[in-house]
XYZ file of C-alpha atoms in Angstrom:
700
model
C -3.931 -2.471 -8.287
C -0.923 -4.740 -8.360
C -1.434 -8.105 -6.625
C 1.433 -10.216 -5.285
C -0.560 -13.146 -3.912
C -0.727 -16.692 -5.466
C -3.803 -18.030 -7.254
C -5.427 -21.365 -6.291
C -8.152 -21.518 -8.981
C -7.068 -24.988 -10.167
C -8.349 -26.661 -6.978
C -11.824 -25.185 -6.599
C -13.675 -28.485 -7.075
C -12.630 -30.420 -3.942
C -13.466 -29.768 -0.306
C -9.772 -29.831 0.627
C -9.082 -27.366 -2.188
C -11.731 -24.990 -0.881
C -10.259 -25.276 2.597
C -6.756 -24.464 1.344
C -8.096 -21.588 -0.733
C -9.795 -20.143 2.354
C -6.531 -20.372 4.268
C -4.629 -18.641 1.458
C -7.218 -15.898 1.248
C -7.025 -15.376 4.984
C -3.215 -15.199 4.718
C -3.248 -12.753 1.795
C -6.140 -10.742 3.279
C -7.968 -10.488 -0.040
C -11.256 -12.203 0.783
C -14.556 -11.240 2.412
C -15.190 -7.569 2.979
C -11.644 -6.572 2.008
C -12.181 -6.985 -1.766
C -15.234 -4.721 -1.670
C -13.515 -2.214 0.592
C -10.827 -1.566 -2.010
C -13.380 -0.052 -4.419
C -14.122 3.424 -2.962
C -16.910 5.517 -4.441
C -15.697 8.528 -6.457
C -16.161 11.950 -4.914
C -18.331 14.361 -6.842
C -17.329 17.492 -4.971
C -14.462 19.636 -6.213
C -12.800 19.274 -2.807
C -12.802 15.950 -0.961
C -13.312 16.370 2.789
C -11.152 14.798 5.467
C -14.266 13.015 6.747
C -14.762 11.339 3.360
C -11.118 10.227 3.211
C -11.374 8.937 6.784
C -14.435 6.836 5.911
C -12.621 5.351 2.917
C -9.525 4.480 4.977
C -11.611 2.982 7.840
C -13.650 0.920 5.378
C -10.518 -0.581 3.782
C -8.637 -1.217 7.048
C -11.578 -3.264 8.404
C -12.479 -1.003 11.321
C -15.731 -2.077 12.974
C -17.613 -1.976 16.253
C -17.635 -4.285 19.247
C -20.931 -5.999 20.082
C -22.008 -8.254 22.914
C -23.347 -8.184 26.458
C -21.776 -6.180 29.277
C -19.663 -3.033 29.126
C -17.641 -2.430 25.970
C -15.111 0.293 25.253
C -14.457 1.440 21.714
C -11.398 3.634 21.415
C -10.234 5.794 18.515
C -6.726 7.273 18.624
C -6.429 10.437 16.512
C -2.871 11.399 15.530
C -1.886 14.587 13.724
C 1.616 14.854 12.242
C 3.622 17.030 9.876
C 3.661 16.284 6.133
C 6.260 13.505 6.507
C 4.605 11.750 9.485
C 6.774 13.287 12.215
C 6.016 15.365 15.343
C 2.802 13.558 16.306
C 0.064 15.098 18.460
C -2.247 12.437 19.971
C -5.895 12.759 21.006
C -7.921 9.721 22.164
C -11.726 9.422 22.003
C -13.471 6.693 24.048
C -17.032 5.359 23.815
C -18.278 3.423 26.866
C -21.272 1.356 25.728
C -23.577 1.067 28.710
C -25.466 -1.958 27.342
C -27.168 -2.842 30.623
C -28.048 0.779 31.522
C -25.956 0.846 34.745
C -25.936 4.060 36.783
C -22.229 3.790 37.604
C -19.407 2.524 35.371
C -15.895 1.633 36.480
C -13.261 2.613 33.905
C -9.460 2.860 33.574
C -7.567 5.457 31.524
C -4.121 7.102 31.556
C -5.276 10.106 29.486
C -4.743 13.689 30.601
C -7.321 16.486 30.374
C -10.329 14.174 30.131
C -13.516 15.945 28.979
C -17.085 14.654 28.466
C -17.960 15.112 24.776
C -21.742 14.569 24.649
C -23.186 15.281 28.065
C -22.604 16.645 31.548
C -22.091 13.292 33.322
C -19.391 13.520 36.006
C -16.603 11.145 36.967
C -14.372 10.535 39.947
C -10.661 9.857 39.328
C -8.108 8.065 41.499
C -4.882 7.745 39.529
C -5.839 5.902 36.363
C -9.113 4.582 37.863
C -12.312 6.382 36.838
C -15.907 6.023 38.068
C -18.586 7.570 35.848
C -22.048 8.694 37.016
C -23.764 7.631 33.784
C -27.431 8.479 34.303
C -27.988 5.135 32.541
C -26.445 6.505 29.304
C -23.444 5.762 27.132
C -20.379 7.876 27.886
C -18.306 9.678 25.247
C -15.082 11.322 26.408
C -11.746 12.542 25.105
C -8.227 13.174 26.397
C -4.610 13.793 25.401
C -1.488 11.640 25.775
C 2.218 11.676 24.914
C 2.426 7.891 25.094
C 4.468 6.170 22.363
C 2.362 4.934 19.463
C 2.471 1.261 18.407
C 2.316 2.297 14.746
C 3.772 5.293 12.923
C 3.604 6.607 9.372
C 6.482 8.123 7.409
C 6.152 9.628 3.900
C 9.114 10.234 1.579
C 9.008 12.183 -1.669
C 10.979 11.975 -4.926
C 10.700 14.367 -7.861
C 12.238 13.350 -11.180
C 14.137 10.552 -9.417
C 15.711 12.776 -6.706
C 14.834 12.845 -2.992
C 13.095 16.057 -1.931
C 11.635 17.261 1.362
C 7.949 17.933 1.924
C 8.755 21.616 2.349
C 10.725 21.901 -0.895
C 8.301 19.931 -3.113
C 5.510 22.493 -2.740
C 4.785 24.198 -6.081
C 7.198 21.954 -8.029
C 6.357 20.038 -11.233
C 7.663 16.749 -12.663
C 7.467 12.983 -12.128
C 6.408 12.271 -8.535
C 7.141 9.156 -6.469
C 5.652 9.170 -2.962
C 6.312 6.189 -0.654
C 4.385 5.621 2.600
C 6.238 3.533 5.195
C 4.520 1.982 8.232
C 6.551 1.128 11.350
C 4.857 -1.490 13.550
C 6.641 -1.524 16.936
C 3.931 -3.403 18.872
C 5.013 -7.006 19.646
C 4.021 -9.728 22.104
C 6.206 -12.844 22.475
C 7.893 -12.074 19.163
C 4.604 -11.583 17.291
C 3.815 -8.173 15.771
C 0.309 -6.921 16.422
C -1.472 -7.670 13.099
C -2.443 -4.172 12.022
C -4.264 -3.727 8.723
C -3.370 -0.208 7.599
C -5.166 1.813 4.905
C -4.171 5.292 3.760
C -6.575 7.522 1.799
C -5.721 10.786 0.055
C -6.981 12.962 -2.782
C -4.756 14.077 -5.675
C -6.789 16.671 -7.649
C -6.890 15.937 -11.395
C -5.926 19.480 -12.356
C -2.521 18.953 -10.720
C -2.008 15.170 -10.805
C -2.284 12.930 -13.898
C -1.427 9.289 -14.638
C -1.815 8.410 -10.941
C -0.794 4.803 -10.103
C -0.364 2.804 -6.885
C 1.391 -0.506 -6.254
C -0.793 -1.778 -3.355
C -4.232 -0.215 -3.485
C -6.614 1.432 -5.906
C -7.204 4.767 -7.645
C -10.703 6.016 -8.471
C -10.839 9.038 -10.804
C -13.948 11.075 -11.642
C -12.338 13.756 -13.822
C -12.015 16.174 -10.888
C -10.413 14.055 -8.147
C -8.091 11.042 -7.938
C -9.138 9.217 -4.744
C -6.180 7.001 -3.787
C -6.484 4.238 -1.164
C -3.453 2.084 -0.255
C -3.409 -1.074 1.875
C -0.533 -2.639 3.860
C 0.070 -5.165 6.675
C 3.302 -4.114 8.427
C 4.952 -7.001 10.299
C 2.688 -9.747 8.886
C 5.377 -11.204 6.580
C 7.698 -11.661 9.566
C 4.855 -13.082 11.673
C 4.146 -15.781 9.051
C 7.817 -16.678 8.559
C 7.658 -15.711 4.867
C 10.604 -13.285 4.850
C 13.042 -13.871 1.999
C 10.693 -15.843 -0.296
C 9.042 -14.442 -3.434
C 5.934 -16.566 -4.059
C 3.846 -14.667 -1.532
C 4.537 -10.975 -1.016
C 2.412 -9.200 1.588
C 2.521 -5.406 1.142
C 4.148 -3.453 3.974
C 4.584 -0.125 2.148
C 2.595 1.826 -0.422
C 4.153 3.681 -3.389
C 2.225 6.215 -5.465
C 3.486 7.676 -8.763
C 2.062 10.506 -10.867
C 2.862 13.404 -13.155
C 2.429 16.574 -11.098
C 2.097 20.249 -12.009
C 2.639 22.806 -9.225
C 2.553 20.278 -6.359
C -0.024 20.910 -3.626
C -1.729 18.169 -1.615
C -4.278 17.974 1.158
C -3.875 15.786 4.245
C -3.456 12.006 4.107
C -5.692 9.904 6.378
C -4.411 6.533 7.638
C -6.670 4.065 9.481
C -5.290 1.032 11.318
C -7.154 -1.799 13.050
C -6.373 -5.281 14.374
C -9.510 -7.332 13.591
C -8.981 -7.828 9.850
C -7.835 -11.500 10.130
C -11.030 -12.452 11.921
C -13.095 -10.666 9.238
C -11.200 -12.599 6.512
C -12.852 -15.861 7.635
C -9.997 -17.548 9.484
C -12.448 -19.205 11.861
C -13.913 -21.219 8.916
C -10.665 -23.101 8.149
C -10.812 -26.853 8.993
C -8.013 -28.681 10.815
C -4.582 -28.569 9.207
C -4.257 -32.394 9.383
C -7.215 -32.669 6.955
C -5.358 -30.371 4.581
C -2.231 -32.597 4.693
C -4.258 -35.751 3.854
C -6.158 -34.032 1.039
C -2.982 -32.745 -0.606
C -1.370 -36.225 -0.480
C -4.479 -37.884 -2.026
C -4.522 -35.337 -4.844
C -0.840 -35.988 -5.661
C -1.257 -39.821 -5.739
C -4.439 -39.765 -7.855
C -2.976 -37.351 -10.415
C 0.138 -39.547 -10.828
C -2.019 -42.641 -11.610
C -4.062 -40.712 -14.202
C -0.921 -39.495 -15.978
C 0.562 -43.045 -16.137
C -2.658 -44.549 -17.607
C -3.036 -41.878 -20.298
C 0.627 -42.386 -21.326
C 0.124 -46.163 -21.906
C -2.927 -45.578 -24.124
C -1.093 -42.894 -26.079
C 1.923 -45.174 -26.779
C -0.284 -48.066 -28.111
C -2.186 -45.802 -30.458
C 1.055 -44.307 -31.729
C 2.222 -47.769 -32.992
C -1.024 -48.228 -34.981
C -0.638 -44.775 -36.500
C 2.979 -45.521 -37.478
C 1.970 -48.711 -39.405
C -0.859 -46.973 -41.235
C 1.467 -44.140 -42.080
C 4.034 -46.526 -43.615
C 1.360 -48.074 -45.882
C 0.018 -44.671 -46.888
C 3.536 -43.388 -47.650
C 4.224 -46.339 -49.971
C 0.986 -45.886 -51.889
C 1.548 -42.157 -52.067
C 4.985 -42.730 -53.577
C 3.543 -45.106 -56.241
C 0.564 -42.931 -57.179
C 2.714 -39.841 -57.056
C 5.105 -41.393 -59.562
C 2.230 -42.270 -61.901
C 0.792 -38.774 -61.623
C 4.187 -37.210 -62.213
C 4.753 -39.333 -65.320
C 1.267 -38.483 -66.647
C 1.748 -34.790 -66.012
C 5.215 -34.902 -67.538
C 3.919 -36.704 -70.638
C 1.169 -34.126 -71.091
C 3.719 -31.366 -70.672
C 5.977 -33.120 -73.207
C 3.154 -33.249 -75.768
C 2.333 -29.587 -75.195
C 6.000 -28.643 -75.421
C 6.522 -30.644 -78.624
C 3.550 -28.952 -80.268
C 4.765 -25.551 -79.096
C 8.280 -26.289 -80.381
C 6.956 -27.363 -83.794
C 4.914 -24.174 -84.095
C 7.803 -22.003 -82.965
C 10.274 -23.593 -85.399
C 7.830 -23.142 -88.253
C 7.515 -19.465 -87.374
C 11.302 -19.174 -87.078
C 11.744 -20.797 -90.482
C 9.413 -18.222 -92.027
C 11.295 -15.335 -90.345
C 14.837 -16.544 -91.181
C 15.228 -14.179 -94.210
C 14.311 -11.170 -92.066
C 16.832 -12.367 -89.457
C 19.559 -12.536 -92.102
C 18.826 -8.972 -93.203
C 18.914 -7.750 -89.570
C 22.303 -9.398 -88.971
C 23.653 -7.727 -92.133
C 22.479 -4.301 -90.933
C 23.943 -4.928 -87.476
C 27.299 -5.832 -89.024
C 27.277 -2.600 -91.068
C 26.618 -0.591 -87.909
C 29.494 -2.220 -86.029
C 31.848 -1.302 -88.896
C 30.814 2.355 -88.547
C 31.357 2.171 -84.768
C 34.902 0.807 -85.287
C 35.639 3.659 -87.724
C 34.411 6.187 -85.113
C 36.767 4.841 -82.447
C 39.840 4.418 -84.719
C 39.401 7.391 -87.080
C 41.194 7.692 -90.453
C 44.522 9.143 -89.266
C 43.784 12.726 -90.393
C 43.547 15.804 -88.163
C 39.905 16.149 -89.165
C 39.010 12.609 -87.973
C 41.594 11.423 -85.403
C 39.084 9.011 -83.741
C 37.767 8.758 -80.162
C 40.820 6.845 -78.909
C 43.261 9.532 -80.146
C 41.019 12.328 -78.826
C 40.892 10.770 -75.350
C 44.704 10.540 -75.320
C 44.996 14.236 -76.218
C 42.510 15.159 -73.476
C 44.519 13.173 -70.922
C 47.779 14.929 -71.927
C 46.159 18.383 -71.806
C 44.692 17.760 -68.325
C 48.069 16.519 -67.032
C 49.840 19.602 -68.425
C 47.298 21.937 -66.821
C 47.733 20.143 -63.458
C 51.554 20.506 -63.697
C 51.408 24.216 -64.581
C 48.935 25.003 -61.778
C 51.078 23.075 -59.266
C 54.183 25.048 -60.338
C 52.269 28.346 -59.993
C 51.039 27.436 -56.537
C 54.187 25.828 -55.139
C 57.007 27.315 -57.280
C 60.044 25.420 -58.469
C 61.583 25.051 -55.013
C 58.481 25.191 -52.814
C 59.258 28.764 -51.610
C 58.475 31.158 -54.473
C 54.985 29.913 -55.355
C 51.663 31.640 -54.816
C 50.926 29.557 -51.680
C 54.165 30.659 -49.951
C 53.541 34.296 -50.895
C 50.032 34.198 -49.496
C 51.385 32.581 -46.312
C 53.971 35.374 -45.993
C 51.273 38.032 -46.446
C 49.124 36.331 -43.849
C 52.091 36.195 -41.451
C 52.789 39.924 -41.948
C 49.131 40.725 -41.327
C 49.255 38.638 -38.145
C 52.426 40.461 -36.997
C 50.852 43.816 -37.830
C 47.735 42.959 -35.834
C 49.929 41.772 -32.974
C 51.798 45.127 -33.024
C 48.477 46.993 -32.944
C 47.311 44.801 -30.064
C 50.602 45.519 -28.247
C 50.022 49.271 -28.653
C 46.468 48.916 -27.413
C 47.560 46.791 -24.437
C 50.220 49.379 -23.485
C 48.467 52.662 -24.263
C 44.799 51.855 -24.689
C 44.137 53.684 -27.998
C 45.617 56.374 -30.259
C 43.052 58.810 -28.887
C 44.383 58.137 -25.379
C 47.944 58.872 -26.640
C 46.850 62.111 -28.297
C 45.024 63.132 -25.117
C 48.198 62.508 -23.108
C 50.205 64.601 -25.634
C 47.769 67.498 -25.144
C 48.052 67.148 -21.378
C 51.899 67.178 -21.527
C 51.852 70.277 -23.729
C 49.713 72.036 -21.149
C 52.104 70.910 -18.409
C 55.058 72.205 -20.502
C 53.422 75.652 -20.818
C 52.769 75.730 -17.077
C 56.374 74.723 -16.206
C 57.774 77.264 -18.733
C 55.798 80.060 -17.088
C 57.006 78.913 -13.670
C 60.625 78.924 -14.981
C 60.303 82.484 -16.269
C 58.967 83.609 -12.925
C 61.734 81.828 -11.012
C 64.341 83.501 -13.254
C 62.845 86.904 -12.548
C 63.051 86.085 -8.832
C 66.600 84.695 -9.154
C 65.403 81.453 -7.464
C 68.176 79.150 -8.655
C 66.901 76.092 -6.775
C 63.461 76.359 -8.383
C 65.013 77.070 -11.771
C 67.038 73.825 -11.578
C 64.003 71.718 -10.650
C 61.790 73.304 -13.292
C 64.369 72.818 -16.052
C 64.623 69.133 -15.096
C 60.854 68.768 -15.226
C 60.752 70.619 -18.554
C 63.365 68.271 -20.061
C 61.406 65.204 -18.840
C 58.182 66.545 -20.384
C 59.935 67.254 -23.722
C 61.394 63.729 -23.803
C 57.944 62.196 -23.140
C 56.386 64.409 -25.805
C 58.994 63.338 -28.373
C 58.307 59.641 -27.667
C 54.525 60.054 -27.717
C 54.626 62.109 -30.943
C 56.687 59.360 -32.582
C 54.267 56.708 -31.241
C 51.246 58.662 -32.520
C 52.748 59.072 -35.975
C 53.725 55.381 -36.158
C 50.322 54.261 -34.896
C 48.592 56.411 -37.516
C 50.741 54.905 -40.244
C 50.051 51.399 -38.872
C 46.290 52.014 -39.024
C 46.523 53.269 -42.583
C 48.482 50.206 -43.658
C 46.076 47.871 -41.823
C 43.095 49.458 -43.556
C 44.613 48.821 -46.984
C 45.589 45.166 -46.327
C 43.138 42.252 -46.718
C 41.995 40.398 -43.598
C 43.386 37.013 -42.558
C 39.907 35.570 -43.272
C 40.100 36.870 -46.854
C 43.592 35.379 -47.282
C 42.291 32.033 -45.884
C 39.346 32.123 -48.310
C 41.749 32.685 -51.253
C 43.935 29.797 -50.084
C 40.852 27.506 -49.841
C 39.788 28.443 -53.388
C 43.303 27.749 -54.719
C 43.331 24.384 -52.934
C 39.921 23.523 -54.419
C 41.207 24.524 -57.896
C 44.296 22.327 -57.454
C 42.152 19.398 -56.303
C 39.827 19.926 -59.255
C 42.662 19.840 -61.836
C 43.987 16.691 -60.164
C 40.552 15.047 -60.392
C 40.241 16.210 -64.014
C 43.592 14.687 -64.915
C 42.716 11.418 -63.196
C 39.240 11.325 -64.780
C 40.719 12.004 -68.237
C 43.139 9.120 -67.783
C 40.290 6.817 -66.695
C 38.190 7.974 -69.648
C 41.046 7.214 -72.030
C 41.391 3.690 -70.619
C 37.624 3.124 -70.874
C 37.505 4.270 -74.494
C 40.440 2.023 -75.349
C 38.673 -0.975 -73.718
C 35.404 -0.089 -75.484
C 37.220 0.202 -78.837
C 38.821 -3.206 -78.366
C 35.414 -4.725 -77.504
C 33.896 -3.119 -80.589
C 36.608 -4.726 -82.717
C 35.718 -8.136 -81.255
C 31.975 -7.506 -81.769
C 32.604 -6.542 -85.403
C 34.603 -9.753 -86.004
C 31.815 -11.895 -84.466
C 29.083 -10.180 -86.463
C 31.078 -10.759 -89.673
C 31.138 -14.503 -88.961
C 27.395 -14.488 -88.092
C 26.594 -12.576 -91.294
C 28.596 -15.083 -93.358
C 26.644 -18.010 -91.740
C 23.025 -16.847 -92.157
C 22.629 -18.894 -95.361
C 23.273 -22.198 -93.545
C 20.936 -21.116 -90.683
C 17.856 -21.124 -92.929
C 18.405 -24.725 -94.145
C 19.013 -26.031 -90.585
C 15.868 -24.449 -89.171
C 13.757 -26.146 -91.898
C 15.099 -29.602 -91.033
C 14.511 -29.009 -87.267
C 10.870 -27.984 -87.906
C 10.135 -31.274 -89.749
C 11.595 -33.352 -86.834
C 9.540 -31.508 -84.190
C 6.267 -32.559 -85.889
C 7.235 -36.270 -85.557
C 8.092 -35.733 -81.830
C 4.667 -34.175 -81.157
C 2.787 -37.218 -82.623
C 4.787 -39.738 -80.460
C 4.355 -37.811 -77.191
C 0.569 -37.715 -77.693
C 0.384 -41.552 -77.723
C 2.447 -41.776 -74.480
C 0.321 -39.144 -72.720
C -2.973 -41.008 -73.440
C -1.702 -44.243 -71.798
C -0.428 -42.513 -68.608
C -3.699 -40.584 -68.187
C -5.657 -43.915 -68.024
C -3.276 -45.211 -65.297
C -3.539 -41.946 -63.311
C -7.374 -42.140 -63.235
C -7.229 -45.189 -60.925
C -4.901 -43.559 -58.344
C -7.701 -41.815 -56.371
C -9.453 -44.989 -55.194
C -6.179 -46.497 -53.985
C -5.101 -43.356 -52.104
C -8.520 -42.808 -50.472
C -8.455 -46.171 -48.698
C -4.967 -45.648 -47.275
C -5.818 -42.064 -46.288
C -8.916 -43.129 -44.316
C -6.899 -45.701 -42.363
C -4.132 -43.179 -41.560
C -6.599 -40.423 -40.634
C -8.537 -42.609 -38.194
C -5.458 -43.859 -36.358
C -3.973 -40.338 -36.259
C -7.174 -38.951 -34.747
C -7.076 -41.607 -32.041
C -3.399 -40.922 -31.293
C -3.976 -37.160 -31.223
C -6.869 -37.499 -28.789
C -4.871 -39.734 -26.460
C -1.895 -37.373 -26.769
C -4.094 -34.441 -25.820
C -5.400 -36.422 -22.836
C -1.849 -37.249 -21.719
C -0.659 -33.671 -22.211
C -3.616 -32.299 -20.297
C -3.171 -34.761 -17.431
C 0.563 -33.989 -17.268
C -0.115 -30.262 -17.234
C -2.842 -30.730 -14.609
C -0.392 -32.643 -12.425
C 2.698 -30.426 -12.890
C 1.096 -26.997 -13.212
C -1.822 -27.653 -10.894
C -1.501 -30.467 -8.342
C 2.322 -30.495 -7.945
C 2.525 -26.706 -7.842
C -0.240 -26.502 -5.260
C 1.382 -29.186 -3.122
C 4.711 -27.361 -3.408
C 3.141 -24.071 -2.363
C 1.412 -25.754 0.539
C 4.383 -27.820 1.794
C 7.094 -25.178 1.323
C 5.319 -21.866 1.827
C 1.939 -22.164 3.525
C 2.138 -25.181 5.809
C 4.176 -23.327 8.414
C 2.308 -20.063 7.832
C -1.113 -21.635 8.413
C -0.043 -22.940 11.793
C 0.760 -19.368 12.843
C -2.478 -17.738 11.711
C -4.441 -18.509 14.883
C -1.597 -17.165 17.026
C -1.562 -13.976 14.939
C -5.337 -13.710 15.131
C -5.188 -13.993 18.912
C -2.500 -11.285 19.031
C -4.860 -8.985 17.142
C -7.737 -9.835 19.424
C -5.622 -9.215 22.558
C -4.643 -5.703 21.394
C -7.975 -4.076 22.271
C -7.079 -0.720 23.906
C -4.449 2.018 23.920
C -5.136 4.239 26.924
C -6.424 1.497 29.261
C -9.618 -0.376 30.277
C -10.833 -2.568 33.094
C -10.604 -6.352 32.864
C -14.367 -6.577 32.958
C -14.722 -4.669 29.733
C -14.441 -5.945 26.183
C -12.817 -3.450 23.888
C -11.528 -2.428 20.488
C -9.139 0.243 19.301
C -8.269 1.706 15.959
C -5.930 4.494 14.941
C -6.511 7.441 12.610
C -3.306 9.234 11.583
C -3.572 12.535 9.681
C -0.539 14.133 7.999
C -0.498 17.863 7.312
C -1.304 19.292 3.896
C 1.410 20.627 1.579
C 0.785 23.869 -0.266
């Protein structure tokens, strides 16, 4: 469950702190029975009953009974609505507690259709005045009303981020967001009646997963998700806390879940007005005591911070002096140690050098032979690059040049074949012309098909016209036998028209047939495009080959020039190997003398280094002690500063800016809750209580 109320744990030790904490708990409505009420027991049954949900909601909203002497009237207002909270139907149940066992009870009610629920006791009614013949018993009765409710519930639904109606969400799946709004319209002298409202519902686990709520709790048992939300509509405005963020009192409840085939039973909302009294408001001392306690805490914390700062600053000066001494000694002893280590390293290095030079001197002949072989190899490499000028051995440089020329010639010839000498008689232009003719041919076929449908349709029409011609010819012969000149003229005209149409259609059929034959023998435009792509790839490949050959030629030329330089250097090295042997021998003799001198120096510095530890230990102990003192005082100062800023100052700020005005209103709000003790009416002589149970319809 998300909480939006401030914590006052830092002040639990003082009486004033406890008083302020009690006031804050009363304001936030999180103390006393409320904390326990928000932990409903899980339901074991596969289906959670409305009675179980009602008990959970009534437990959380703080609904209780009225006790005391005299006649008391406990009233429960039952409201049934549609799935969104609209179209309410109101039934009121009243319990007259006949504590003194009176035979007659005077009552007041504006309900219609009043019926006795648990007995046959009668009543007399005069307007809203009732007189019950009790037979010395308690009276339980019920009635209906269309009176406006002081509190209403509205539920909105979103699925996958979009608003959806209660009717349309049934059977749907996705990410659900359900928000319950509470509208508190009951006010007296600008103060909203302080309703504590709890809504309980069950979201079965087989349809709802990952169920969360912003103001309330969810208890899951693997079969059911029992959800209970808590809100205090109008309380933020009552306390004058609107617009600030340090204290946020919930006035709505939002539930989210992943849903599969949405179906939900009824929601049960319980509302009562006695929750502030149950939160322990009557145990708060006077507000003037709170003011004095907060001021004393601020002054005392400031003095503690100032004293710890002075001690910290004095210790810091001692630590600084000890640190300066230690740094100086560290520099001196460090220099001695460095010199001793360096001398030892010098001795080791001199001995290593002498040994290495002796080894080198022994291996100098082998080195000379290796250089000679390396020089011979470089001469062979030069001969391979340069060749001997014959066709049998032209050399790598000449061969690369020939390869470059051949690749360039092949690229030129392929370009001429593809593009021609003038750009119009090459293979590319011919392929383009063929493709254009194929396109025109296909367009002509499409034109025929658009005009006549198909060649079969044309042939069918030719057959039909031939039949018509035979019919008209027979009619003409008959008209001639009858000497019907008018008919003969008409029939000859029709016969001529038919013959003209037949001639055109016969020509069209023959041309269409030829067109189909030609089309069948020609390649498709896709095939032509594929050929063009292959030719383009071939052209690109010859271009890359020519460019690569040119780059290869340049690389071989550079490599040949480098080989020439390497050969020249190796010749000089080979000529100098005789002098190298004599020089290495002289260097080996000198390194032995260096090793003996460095050993003497190293022994003297080692003796000096042995005394460094005693000197450093004394300075280190002085520095460590003063640093420990400074650190402890620094920790004390830091802790006192944090205690003052994060604890005392923050608490005083909360009290002075947020709670001081709110606390002064709590008793007024409590009285407003106490005064709202009936809905349908009661006599002045009665004490009373009222709570509301609002049930929304199921969705399935």
